[in-house]
Amino acid sequence: MALSEFDLIRRYFTSFQQGPAVVTGIGDDCAELALSPGHTLFTSIDTMVEGVHFPKNPDVNGLGWRVLAAAVSDLGACGAKPLGFCLALTLPEADERWLSDFAEGLAEASQHFSIPLVGGDTTRGPLCLSVQVFGEAPAGKALLRSGAKVGDDLWVTGTLGDARAALDVLEKKNPAGSERHFLQQYYRAEPPLSFAVGLQGVASSAIDLSDGLAADLGHILQASKVGAELDLESLPLSDALMSSYSAEQAQYYALTGGDDYQLCFSASVEQRELISDLARTEKLRCTRVGTITGSGELAVKRGSIDVDLNAYKNKGYQHFS
Amino acid sequence: MALSEFDLIRRYFTSFQQGPAVVTGIGDDCAELALSPGHTLFTSIDTMVEGVHFPKNPDVNGLGWRVLAAAVSDLGACGAKPLGFCLALTLPEADERWLSDFAEGLAEASQHFSIPLVGGDTTRGPLCLSVQVFGEAPAGKALLRSGAKVGDDLWVTGTLGDARAALDVLEKKNPAGSERHFLQQYYRAEPPLSFAVGLQGVASSAIDLSDGLAADLGHILQASKVGAELDLESLPLSDALMSSYSAEQAQYYALTGGDDYQLCFSASVEQRELISDLARTEKLRCTRVGTITGSGELAVKRGSIDVDLNAYKNKGYQHFS
């Protein structure tokens, strides 16, 4: 294993596409990025650890995609347009097959989300991947968690719970049918970035669904000092999820499962048509799932019946509890 | 250990000072930073892994300082002014004593380098720390590796080799005298940031000394397509290093030892007085150690005698060879 740190970077990570914002890319002490005039920088870091965020024997190509998709999802949650990302790659050894598969999946995601790799760090150690993303939005136009107003609609994009269902089949040798669908959703998450940019000035608050709807929505409620009423029956579920689990189990996964990397946002009732038009343009499923209330709490219903929240809420993934 | 991920962040990482560039700090999906008009963004990520970049039982307070110092050093190498940083913290468990010591050292460095903590990620897993720093410089004024010209002086700041000497005493129970000095240099590195900003328009190229002078200077030579002649006798050594090692060993450590986080830069002969004045103002030692040549290679001399480069060059730390 004579692959040096610099050979490794040159061989696997310098052929990535570059972008218009990149003044100086990989190869100096820092990457240099130019923002558009009147825009502010949005940035977020996301770490994935073997055995915690992905299985010991993952689909390595899928992992390359997923680690970037999870990080750009935070840009989407702010309505920020991607500019570039850095990768901190900690590896037990420079396994060339692993690196080639990983770099391929990462490059596909980099192209798909129009976000160039601009720098990073490679170190030896237990497998651990950190991705820092950079994006921009016009100053004052970003989607924050704190703007939800009583009476606003509550929306989610895509379908929920599929990534949670993937955890049930992640180690399976020959997944079939629905199982393949779940794994596809898990490894190839597609946060709706350009839809999110379109929500600037439309949504009143937004968050990405990484820890599960109940937990992530909780952050909006806390930051906006409001409550919400959510109808379990309205949660958008995939055919695969509905055919593989009982209705209650599927709803439970949709409410508490992490890693969907879809968007949850609030918007005033007046914006319904505009949001539906935007979703149609982006070929995106977008579903009203509830209402912002003044209660300060999350109330969950199944149709008109109250559901015991203790069985559902705060089930989002928590790293240290 | 009932400390949740959000409790952990709230308890240890939200009382950090904030800075003028921070529009939205910790607590949303992204941090939001405003750049000064006409400036570009500089960013770099640095990872430290237990057992690779620091010992199994480190000075945890020192580790908090060091992980940030190492990362801001890359901003200095570009002459960029700090704006903010993100921390990705992967921990086996939420040990409150560890977290409190670590956060304290990190906060001290954050204040010392005027760089606020603006975001991060905390995950469970093998101890691994990634710091991503953000800075700004006027567009086109940054110090890159590629500008060194034949005939330029070659300079380094501070003294070299002390951090390498620290590796010899890192596990020692009761360090004394020089050993304490080495450990201080190792854990409390002080990259000369404001001096580096002053080099904008003065230095022709720059790099920070993280992998050792021979290896890091090699990057300048490669990027600038030049060579250099370096005099071992001129390398700035601390009294502690000179009193603890033979002259040859001390020079070897200064030439090849990593983790000094000092600056190596080139500048035309006309800039000598300006550089000396700037160093005096910053109370910084700044030493001419050689000359940029057209040879395309690094030649090392001891006074007027050629030194066999194979014994010295490319000894910088390499993660995968």
Tab-separated table of N, CA and C in Angstrom, chain B residues 217-299:
chain	number	residue	atom	x	y	z
B	217	LEU	N	7.591	23.125	1.934
B	217	LEU	CA	8.285	23.948	0.943
B	217	LEU	C	8.209	23.278	-0.430
B	218	GLY	N	8.286	21.949	-0.437
B	218	GLY	CA	8.150	21.193	-1.686
B	218	GLY	C	6.870	21.552	-2.433
B	219	HIS	N	5.779	21.805	-1.695
B	219	HIS	CA	4.510	22.178	-2.343
B	219	HIS	C	4.623	23.545	-3.016
B	220	ILE	N	5.321	24.493	-2.361
B	220	ILE	CA	5.529	25.804	-2.985
B	220	ILE	C	6.349	25.640	-4.263
B	221	LEU	N	7.428	24.852	-4.184
B	221	LEU	CA	8.312	24.675	-5.348
B	221	LEU	C	7.537	24.059	-6.513
B	222	GLN	N	6.723	23.046	-6.191
B	222	GLN	CA	5.941	22.376	-7.237
B	222	GLN	C	4.916	23.337	-7.858
B	223	ALA	N	4.190	24.044	-6.994
B	223	ALA	CA	3.136	24.935	-7.498
B	223	ALA	C	3.742	26.123	-8.257
B	224	SER	N	4.923	26.580	-7.836
B	224	SER	CA	5.549	27.755	-8.463
B	224	SER	C	6.514	27.364	-9.581
B	225	LYS	N	6.750	26.065	-9.737
B	225	LYS	CA	7.693	25.548	-10.751
B	225	LYS	C	9.070	26.191	-10.590
B	226	VAL	N	9.588	26.163	-9.372
B	226	VAL	CA	10.915	26.702	-9.060
B	226	VAL	C	11.647	25.709	-8.160
B	227	GLY	N	12.893	26.045	-7.799
B	227	GLY	CA	13.640	25.287	-6.807
B	227	GLY	C	13.947	26.187	-5.623
B	228	ALA	N	14.742	25.667	-4.679
B	228	ALA	CA	15.144	26.506	-3.548
B	228	ALA	C	16.447	25.984	-2.965
B	229	GLU	N	17.188	26.912	-2.391
B	229	GLU	CA	18.384	26.526	-1.645
B	229	GLU	C	18.137	26.932	-0.198
B	230	LEU	N	18.372	25.986	0.689
B	230	LEU	CA	18.035	26.184	2.100
B	230	LEU	C	19.292	25.950	2.922
B	231	ASP	N	19.578	26.848	3.877
B	231	ASP	CA	20.747	26.645	4.738
B	231	ASP	C	20.317	26.137	6.107
B	232	LEU	N	20.698	24.885	6.389
B	232	LEU	CA	20.326	24.270	7.670
B	232	LEU	C	20.744	25.119	8.863
B	233	GLU	N	21.938	25.770	8.726
B	233	GLU	CA	22.472	26.563	9.848
B	233	GLU	C	21.587	27.768	10.160
B	234	SER	N	20.784	28.179	9.182
B	234	SER	CA	19.971	29.382	9.394
B	234	SER	C	18.602	29.073	10.012
B	235	LEU	N	18.240	27.787	10.092
B	235	LEU	CA	16.897	27.457	10.602
B	235	LEU	C	16.745	27.940	12.046
B	236	PRO	N	15.683	28.661	12.348
B	236	PRO	CA	15.492	29.202	13.704
B	236	PRO	C	15.117	28.101	14.690
B	237	LEU	N	15.959	27.914	15.717
B	237	LEU	CA	15.731	26.851	16.702
B	237	LEU	C	15.542	27.480	18.083
B	238	SER	N	14.695	26.899	18.867
B	238	SER	CA	14.502	27.414	20.234
B	238	SER	C	15.691	27.010	21.104
B	239	ASP	N	15.911	27.762	22.175
B	239	ASP	CA	16.957	27.392	23.137
B	239	ASP	C	16.696	25.988	23.682
B	240	ALA	N	15.420	25.688	23.922
B	240	ALA	CA	15.076	24.371	24.471
B	240	ALA	C	15.499	23.265	23.511
B	241	LEU	N	15.267	23.449	22.228
B	241	LEU	CA	15.632	22.425	21.247
B	241	LEU	C	17.147	22.273	21.180
B	242	MET	N	17.866	23.421	21.170
B	242	MET	CA	19.323	23.366	21.045
B	242	MET	C	19.965	22.753	22.280
B	243	SER	N	19.349	22.955	23.431
B	243	SER	CA	19.961	22.411	24.650
B	243	SER	C	19.585	20.941	24.866
B	244	SER	N	18.557	20.458	24.149
B	244	SER	CA	18.097	19.084	24.393
B	244	SER	C	18.606	18.090	23.351
B	245	TYR	N	19.033	18.588	22.194
B	245	TYR	CA	19.443	17.690	21.111
B	245	TYR	C	20.769	18.151	20.513
B	246	SER	N	21.458	17.240	19.811
B	246	SER	CA	22.650	17.622	19.043
B	246	SER	C	22.223	18.601	17.958
B	247	ALA	N	23.167	19.394	17.449
B	247	ALA	CA	22.856	20.370	16.404
B	247	ALA	C	22.229	19.668	15.200
B	248	GLU	N	22.771	18.527	14.829
B	248	GLU	CA	22.270	17.833	13.644
B	248	GLU	C	20.841	17.333	13.857
B	249	GLN	N	20.587	16.767	15.041
B	249	GLN	CA	19.245	16.270	15.354
B	249	GLN	C	18.242	17.425	15.408
B	250	ALA	N	18.653	18.530	16.003
B	250	ALA	CA	17.772	19.696	16.108
B	250	ALA	C	17.431	20.223	14.709
B	251	GLN	N	18.449	20.291	13.827
B	251	GLN	CA	18.198	20.755	12.451
B	251	GLN	C	17.285	19.775	11.701
B	252	TYR	N	17.503	18.489	11.975
B	252	TYR	CA	16.672	17.470	11.335
B	252	TYR	C	15.205	17.645	11.745
B	253	TYR	N	14.989	17.853	13.028
B	253	TYR	CA	13.627	18.091	13.508
B	253	TYR	C	13.042	19.364	12.877
B	254	ALA	N	13.853	20.411	12.763
B	254	ALA	CA	13.370	21.678	12.207
B	254	ALA	C	13.022	21.525	10.725
B	255	LEU	N	13.777	20.698	10.028
B	255	LEU	CA	13.571	20.526	8.578
B	255	LEU	C	12.421	19.583	8.266
B	256	THR	N	12.211	18.558	9.105
B	256	THR	CA	11.255	17.507	8.734
B	256	THR	C	10.101	17.330	9.717
B	257	GLY	N	10.207	17.936	10.899
B	257	GLY	CA	9.152	17.728	11.896
B	257	GLY	C	7.883	18.478	11.531
B	258	GLY	N	6.746	17.888	11.830
B	258	GLY	CA	5.479	18.552	11.503
B	258	GLY	C	4.933	19.356	12.669
B	259	ASP	N	3.721	19.905	12.462
B	259	ASP	CA	2.910	20.490	13.538
B	259	ASP	C	3.423	21.782	14.137
B	260	ASP	N	4.380	22.462	13.457
B	260	ASP	CA	4.831	23.743	14.004
B	260	ASP	C	3.786	24.844	13.776
B	261	TYR	N	3.032	24.726	12.691
B	261	TYR	CA	2.013	25.732	12.338
B	261	TYR	C	2.574	27.145	12.268
B	262	GLN	N	3.854	27.228	11.878
B	262	GLN	CA	4.441	28.510	11.522
B	262	GLN	C	4.243	28.710	10.026
B	263	LEU	N	4.711	29.860	9.540
B	263	LEU	CA	4.512	30.224	8.134
B	263	LEU	C	5.841	30.121	7.391
B	264	CYS	N	5.829	29.581	6.188
B	264	CYS	CA	6.974	29.651	5.281
B	264	CYS	C	6.508	30.478	4.089
B	265	PHE	N	7.278	31.510	3.722
B	265	PHE	CA	6.839	32.327	2.590
B	265	PHE	C	8.032	32.860	1.807
B	266	SER	N	7.773	33.228	0.576
B	266	SER	CA	8.804	33.834	-0.267
B	266	SER	C	8.426	35.283	-0.523
B	267	ALA	N	9.449	36.112	-0.725
B	267	ALA	CA	9.208	37.529	-1.021
B	267	ALA	C	10.439	38.065	-1.736
B	268	SER	N	10.252	39.075	-2.557
B	268	SER	CA	11.395	39.636	-3.274
B	268	SER	C	12.335	40.318	-2.283
B	269	VAL	N	13.599	40.446	-2.680
B	269	VAL	CA	14.639	41.029	-1.824
B	269	VAL	C	14.248	42.438	-1.373
B	270	GLU	N	13.522	43.167	-2.243
B	270	GLU	CA	13.119	44.551	-1.923
B	270	GLU	C	12.200	44.625	-0.692
B	271	GLN	N	11.586	43.521	-0.324
B	271	GLN	CA	10.602	43.555	0.766
B	271	GLN	C	11.220	43.312	2.144
B	272	ARG	N	12.578	43.105	2.182
B	272	ARG	CA	13.195	42.704	3.460
B	272	ARG	C	12.878	43.636	4.613
B	273	GLU	N	13.019	44.951	4.370
B	273	GLU	CA	12.837	45.896	5.464
B	273	GLU	C	11.380	45.901	5.940
B	274	LEU	N	10.479	45.899	4.944
B	274	LEU	CA	9.052	45.896	5.267
B	274	LEU	C	8.678	44.663	6.106
B	275	ILE	N	9.232	43.527	5.730
B	275	ILE	CA	8.938	42.279	6.462
B	275	ILE	C	9.505	42.344	7.880
B	276	SER	N	10.724	42.861	8.019
B	276	SER	CA	11.323	42.989	9.362
B	276	SER	C	10.505	43.934	10.229
B	277	ASP	N	10.042	45.036	9.627
B	277	ASP	CA	9.202	45.990	10.372
B	277	ASP	C	7.906	45.329	10.831
B	278	LEU	N	7.287	44.605	9.917
B	278	LEU	CA	6.018	43.930	10.212
B	278	LEU	C	6.212	42.913	11.336
B	279	ALA	N	7.318	42.166	11.285
B	279	ALA	CA	7.611	41.173	12.321
B	279	ALA	C	7.813	41.859	13.672
B	280	ARG	N	8.507	43.011	13.655
B	280	ARG	CA	8.733	43.749	14.896
B	280	ARG	C	7.397	44.195	15.487
B	281	THR	N	6.556	44.750	14.638
B	281	THR	CA	5.232	45.196	15.090
B	281	THR	C	4.447	44.046	15.722
B	282	GLU	N	4.534	42.882	15.108
B	282	GLU	CA	3.773	41.717	15.591
B	282	GLU	C	4.515	40.956	16.685
B	283	LYS	N	5.701	41.453	17.086
B	283	LYS	CA	6.537	40.766	18.099
B	283	LYS	C	6.759	39.303	17.707
B	284	LEU	N	7.176	39.124	16.472
B	284	LEU	CA	7.291	37.787	15.888
B	284	LEU	C	8.704	37.593	15.371
B	285	ARG	N	9.274	36.428	15.620
B	285	ARG	CA	10.567	36.105	15.023
B	285	ARG	C	10.328	35.722	13.563
B	286	CYS	N	11.124	36.290	12.674
B	286	CYS	CA	10.959	36.006	11.244
B	286	CYS	C	12.369	35.906	10.654
B	287	THR	N	12.683	34.771	10.055
B	287	THR	CA	14.071	34.464	9.695
B	287	THR	C	14.198	34.110	8.214
B	288	ARG	N	15.221	34.700	7.563
B	288	ARG	CA	15.512	34.286	6.187
B	288	ARG	C	16.274	32.968	6.228
B	289	VAL	N	15.788	31.969	5.529
B	289	VAL	CA	16.409	30.635	5.595
B	289	VAL	C	16.910	30.148	4.242
B	290	GLY	N	16.701	30.931	3.184
B	290	GLY	CA	17.179	30.472	1.882
B	290	GLY	C	16.694	31.357	0.752
B	291	THR	N	16.827	30.830	-0.451
B	291	THR	CA	16.563	31.581	-1.670
B	291	THR	C	15.828	30.689	-2.669
B	292	ILE	N	14.918	31.286	-3.411
B	292	ILE	CA	14.254	30.560	-4.497
B	292	ILE	C	15.206	30.512	-5.706
B	293	THR	N	15.372	29.324	-6.277
B	293	THR	CA	16.274	29.132	-7.422
B	293	THR	C	15.497	28.596	-8.622
B	294	GLY	N	16.183	28.530	-9.753
B	294	GLY	CA	15.540	28.020	-10.958
B	294	GLY	C	15.772	26.536	-11.171
B	295	SER	N	16.366	25.865	-10.166
B	295	SER	CA	16.780	24.464	-10.345
B	295	SER	C	15.605	23.489	-10.413
B	296	GLY	N	14.460	23.898	-9.912
B	296	GLY	CA	13.320	22.984	-9.862
B	296	GLY	C	13.402	22.002	-8.704
B	297	GLU	N	14.469	22.112	-7.893
B	297	GLU	CA	14.628	21.164	-6.776
B	297	GLU	C	14.989	21.876	-5.484
B	298	LEU	N	14.841	21.146	-4.402
B	298	LEU	CA	15.256	21.678	-3.103
B	298	LEU	C	16.691	21.231	-2.813
B	299	ALA	N	17.600	22.202	-2.677
B	299	ALA	CA	18.982	21.896	-2.301
B	299	ALA	C	19.195	22.367	-0.871
